[in-house]
Short mmCIF file of C-alpha atoms in Angstrom, two decimals:
data_model
loop_
_atom_site.label_atom_id
_atom_site.label_comp_id
_atom_site.label_asym_id
_atom_site.label_seq_id
_atom_site.Cartn_x
_atom_site.Cartn_y
_atom_site.Cartn_z
CA UNK A 1 -3.70 26.33 57.46
CA UNK A 2 -4.51 28.14 54.22
CA UNK A 3 -8.13 29.18 53.68
CA UNK A 4 -7.96 27.16 50.46
CA UNK A 5 -7.37 23.97 52.42
CA UNK A 6 -10.89 24.07 53.84
CA UNK A 7 -13.62 21.79 52.54
CA UNK A 8 -16.69 23.51 51.05
CA UNK A 9 -18.95 21.83 53.57
CA UNK A 10 -20.41 22.73 56.92
CA UNK A 11 -21.56 19.92 59.20
CA UNK A 12 -21.44 17.52 56.23
CA UNK A 13 -23.78 19.75 54.21
CA UNK A 14 -22.85 22.00 51.27
CA UNK A 15 -21.46 25.34 52.41
CA UNK A 16 -23.69 27.02 49.84
CA UNK A 17 -25.90 26.20 46.89
CA UNK A 18 -26.10 27.65 43.39
CA UNK A 19 -29.43 27.93 41.55
CA UNK A 20 -29.89 25.72 38.53
CA UNK A 21 -29.26 27.61 35.31
CA UNK A 22 -28.85 27.11 31.59
CA UNK A 23 -26.69 29.17 29.22
CA UNK A 24 -28.22 30.09 25.86
CA UNK A 25 -26.34 31.62 22.94
CA UNK A 26 -29.63 33.20 21.86
CA UNK A 27 -33.11 33.25 23.34
CA UNK A 28 -34.42 31.12 20.46
CA UNK A 29 -32.29 28.21 21.67
CA UNK A 30 -34.71 27.46 24.48
CA UNK A 31 -37.12 25.97 21.94
CA UNK A 32 -34.57 23.35 20.88
CA UNK A 33 -33.00 22.76 24.29
CA UNK A 34 -34.46 20.97 27.24
CA UNK A 35 -34.62 23.60 29.97
CA UNK A 36 -33.99 21.77 33.21
CA UNK A 37 -34.80 24.84 35.27
CA UNK A 38 -37.85 25.33 37.43
CA UNK A 39 -39.92 28.46 36.97
CA UNK A 40 -40.23 31.25 37.98
CA UNK A 41 -36.79 32.06 36.58
CA UNK A 42 -34.55 35.05 36.00
CA UNK A 43 -33.05 35.92 32.62
CA UNK A 44 -29.62 37.55 32.87
CA UNK A 45 -27.20 38.70 30.18
CA UNK A 46 -23.95 36.80 29.90
CA UNK A 47 -22.23 40.14 29.32
CA UNK A 48 -19.44 40.89 31.80
CA UNK A 49 -20.26 43.04 34.81
CA UNK A 50 -19.77 46.83 34.73
CA UNK A 51 -21.64 47.00 31.42
CA UNK A 52 -25.09 48.52 31.06
CA UNK A 53 -26.50 45.29 29.63
CA UNK A 54 -25.31 43.25 32.61
CA UNK A 55 -27.86 45.01 34.82
CA UNK A 56 -30.81 44.43 32.49
CA UNK A 57 -32.76 41.44 33.81
CA UNK A 58 -36.14 39.85 33.25
CA UNK A 59 -38.26 37.87 35.68
CA UNK A 60 -40.17 35.09 33.92
CA UNK A 61 -43.00 33.44 35.91
CA UNK A 62 -43.48 30.40 33.66
CA UNK A 63 -41.97 28.69 30.64
CA UNK A 64 -45.10 29.56 28.67
CA UNK A 65 -44.04 33.21 28.84
CA UNK A 66 -40.50 32.71 27.52
CA UNK A 67 -41.57 34.16 24.15
CA UNK A 68 -42.05 37.54 25.81
CA UNK A 69 -38.28 37.81 26.27
CA UNK A 70 -38.05 39.01 22.67
CA UNK A 71 -39.39 42.36 23.83
CA UNK A 72 -36.27 42.90 25.93
CA UNK A 73 -33.47 40.75 24.50
CA UNK A 74 -31.94 40.85 21.03
CA UNK A 75 -32.19 37.60 19.06
CA UNK A 76 -28.43 36.99 19.08
CA UNK A 77 -27.78 37.97 22.70
CA UNK A 78 -26.28 35.32 24.97
CA UNK A 79 -28.26 34.90 28.18
CA UNK A 80 -28.53 32.75 31.27
CA UNK A 81 -31.86 31.44 32.53
CA UNK A 82 -31.47 31.01 36.29
CA UNK A 83 -33.96 29.41 38.64
CA UNK A 84 -35.63 31.95 40.93
CA UNK A 85 -35.04 31.10 44.59
CA UNK A 86 -37.90 32.03 46.90
CA UNK A 87 -36.30 34.24 49.56
CA UNK A 88 -39.00 36.35 51.25
CA UNK A 89 -37.93 39.58 49.57
CA UNK A 90 -34.55 39.96 51.29
CA UNK A 91 -31.13 39.71 49.65
CA UNK A 92 -27.78 39.70 51.45
CA UNK A 93 -25.01 41.74 49.83
CA UNK A 94 -21.52 40.64 50.84
CA UNK A 95 -18.39 42.66 50.03
CA UNK A 96 -14.92 41.15 50.31
CA UNK A 97 -11.71 43.16 50.57
CA UNK A 98 -8.53 41.12 51.06
CA UNK A 99 -10.54 38.41 52.83
CA UNK A 100 -12.43 40.78 55.14
CA UNK A 101 -16.20 40.68 54.68
CA UNK A 102 -18.95 43.24 55.16
CA UNK A 103 -22.56 42.09 54.84
CA UNK A 104 -25.88 43.93 54.74
CA UNK A 105 -29.45 43.21 53.69
CA UNK A 106 -31.43 44.92 50.95
CA UNK A 107 -34.98 44.62 49.65
CA UNK A 108 -35.55 42.14 46.85
CA UNK A 109 -38.33 40.23 45.10
CA UNK A 110 -41.25 38.76 46.98
CA UNK A 111 -41.96 35.05 46.81
CA UNK A 112 -43.52 34.31 43.44
CA UNK A 113 -45.67 31.77 41.67
CA UNK A 114 -46.18 31.04 37.97
CA UNK A 115 -49.23 33.24 37.48
CA UNK A 116 -47.63 36.69 37.40
CA UNK A 117 -46.49 38.87 34.54
CA UNK A 118 -43.06 39.07 32.95
CA UNK A 119 -41.14 41.89 34.63
CA UNK A 120 -38.14 43.59 33.02
CA UNK A 121 -35.92 45.81 35.16
CA UNK A 122 -32.53 47.43 35.64
CA UNK A 123 -30.96 46.07 38.83
CA UNK A 124 -29.02 49.31 39.33
CA UNK A 125 -32.25 51.24 39.85
CA UNK A 126 -33.80 48.94 42.47
CA UNK A 127 -34.24 50.34 46.00
CA UNK A 128 -31.20 49.84 48.21
CA UNK A 129 -33.04 50.13 51.53
CA UNK A 130 -36.40 49.25 53.05
CA UNK A 131 -39.16 51.84 53.48
CA UNK A 132 -37.78 53.71 50.50
CA UNK A 133 -39.70 56.44 48.70
CA UNK A 134 -38.34 55.41 45.31
CA UNK A 135 -41.12 55.06 42.76
CA UNK A 136 -41.24 51.78 40.87
CA UNK A 137 -43.13 50.85 37.73
CA UNK A 138 -46.53 49.26 38.38
CA UNK A 139 -45.42 45.76 37.38
CA UNK A 140 -42.24 45.95 39.47
CA UNK A 141 -44.07 47.43 42.44
CA UNK A 142 -46.29 44.31 42.60
CA UNK A 143 -43.39 41.88 42.98
CA UNK A 144 -40.76 43.88 44.88
CA UNK A 145 -40.64 44.14 48.68
CA UNK A 146 -40.31 47.91 48.93
CA UNK A 147 -41.95 48.13 52.36
CA UNK A 148 -41.37 45.64 55.17
CA UNK A 149 -44.03 46.10 57.87
CA UNK A 150 -43.47 42.55 59.12
CA UNK A 151 -39.74 43.25 59.59
CA UNK A 152 -38.77 40.18 57.59
CA UNK A 153 -35.33 41.64 56.91
CA UNK A 154 -34.67 41.88 60.66
CA UNK A 155 -35.60 38.21 61.03
CA UNK A 156 -33.27 37.33 58.16
CA UNK A 157 -30.44 39.37 59.67
CA UNK A 158 -30.86 37.48 62.94
CA UNK A 159 -30.43 34.21 61.04
CA UNK A 160 -27.24 35.28 59.28
CA UNK A 161 -24.22 33.15 60.09
CA UNK A 162 -21.22 35.44 59.55
CA UNK A 163 -18.81 32.56 60.00
CA UNK A 164 -20.52 30.82 57.12
CA UNK A 165 -20.41 33.96 54.98
CA UNK A 166 -16.69 34.20 55.70
CA UNK A 167 -16.21 30.59 54.64
CA UNK A 168 -18.15 31.25 51.43
CA UNK A 169 -15.95 34.29 50.78
CA UNK A 170 -12.84 32.15 51.34
CA UNK A 171 -14.13 29.50 48.96
CA UNK A 172 -14.85 32.05 46.24
CA UNK A 173 -11.45 33.66 46.77
CA UNK A 174 -9.74 30.30 46.26
CA UNK A 175 -11.62 29.79 43.00
CA UNK A 176 -11.34 33.35 41.67
CA UNK A 177 -8.14 34.71 43.20
CA UNK A 178 -9.66 38.18 43.55
CA UNK A 179 -8.69 40.70 46.22
CA UNK A 180 -11.86 42.79 45.86
CA UNK A 181 -15.19 41.20 44.98
CA UNK A 182 -18.78 40.90 46.08
CA UNK A 183 -21.45 38.24 46.06
CA UNK A 184 -25.19 38.02 46.67
CA UNK A 185 -26.72 35.47 49.01
CA UNK A 186 -30.34 34.42 49.36
CA UNK A 187 -31.65 32.55 52.38
CA UNK A 188 -34.24 30.24 50.89
CA UNK A 189 -37.76 30.49 52.28
CA UNK A 190 -38.62 27.87 54.91
CA UNK A 191 -35.26 26.04 54.70
CA UNK A 192 -32.91 29.06 55.09
CA UNK A 193 -30.46 27.26 52.81
CA UNK A 194 -27.72 29.59 51.52
CA UNK A 195 -27.76 30.30 47.78
CA UNK A 196 -25.06 32.33 46.03
CA UNK A 197 -26.82 33.89 43.05
CA UNK A 198 -24.31 36.43 41.78
CA UNK A 199 -20.59 37.23 42.04
CA UNK A 200 -19.01 40.51 40.91
CA UNK A 201 -15.42 41.64 40.71
CA UNK A 202 -14.79 45.06 42.29
CA UNK A 203 -18.35 46.16 43.10
CA UNK A 204 -19.10 49.66 44.40
CA UNK A 205 -18.41 48.90 48.11
CA UNK A 206 -20.93 51.65 48.94
CA UNK A 207 -22.04 49.83 52.08
CA UNK A 208 -18.49 49.45 53.42
CA UNK A 209 -17.40 52.11 55.89
CA UNK A 210 -13.98 53.68 55.29
CA UNK A 211 -13.47 51.66 52.13
CA UNK A 212 -11.21 54.30 50.59
CA UNK A 213 -8.64 54.06 53.39
CA UNK A 214 -9.01 50.27 53.42
CA UNK A 215 -8.35 50.17 49.68
CA UNK A 216 -5.24 52.35 50.00
CA UNK A 217 -3.86 50.21 52.85
CA UNK A 218 -4.37 47.00 50.89
CA UNK A 219 -2.85 48.51 47.75
CA UNK A 220 0.21 49.74 49.63
CA UNK A 221 0.76 46.28 51.12
CA UNK A 222 0.49 44.72 47.67
CA UNK A 223 3.08 47.13 46.29
CA UNK A 224 5.65 46.69 49.07
#
């Protein structure tokens, strides 16, 4: 049976969820549109990946602070406002190469409420491992799980269902038709529901051992 014949459900529940989001052609549109997104929320550029702008993001604690986006986003820039999923400061990075997955955890944002400050950041500069010595700005340091004394990431890793991640990868492959891609998964606090919050074509594959030889093997098979 083809992987594309599978239903996107697991035990009669959705295989994965996607955060609510709204696309804006400019940040001023939010005043005239009804934003059916719960806050805190993340503002992301609609620019394609691999561009500098695509990695510039802003964390917005409440709708009352939407006006502060003008400090970081040009008036005519197209953006997406995406609901922030509480996830205990741990993100799961999944890399897919010809259907084969590799998954690892990285530090991410702590659970948030609506009382914090707006935080602008470049996702490329965020720490890639726990207990890192990377210095963060004061506002980012308050909301990012740089240290993990409670070993939350180990608890999250123990909960990971690799069969489910494989099924998610298969589902995305059927929709995108990509040989090499990556996606980010959050396990929601308390419920551990799976949320896919980002998908990238041909990410760095830095966390994949022997990716160079894997890439060459796949390429040779495609060419023969």
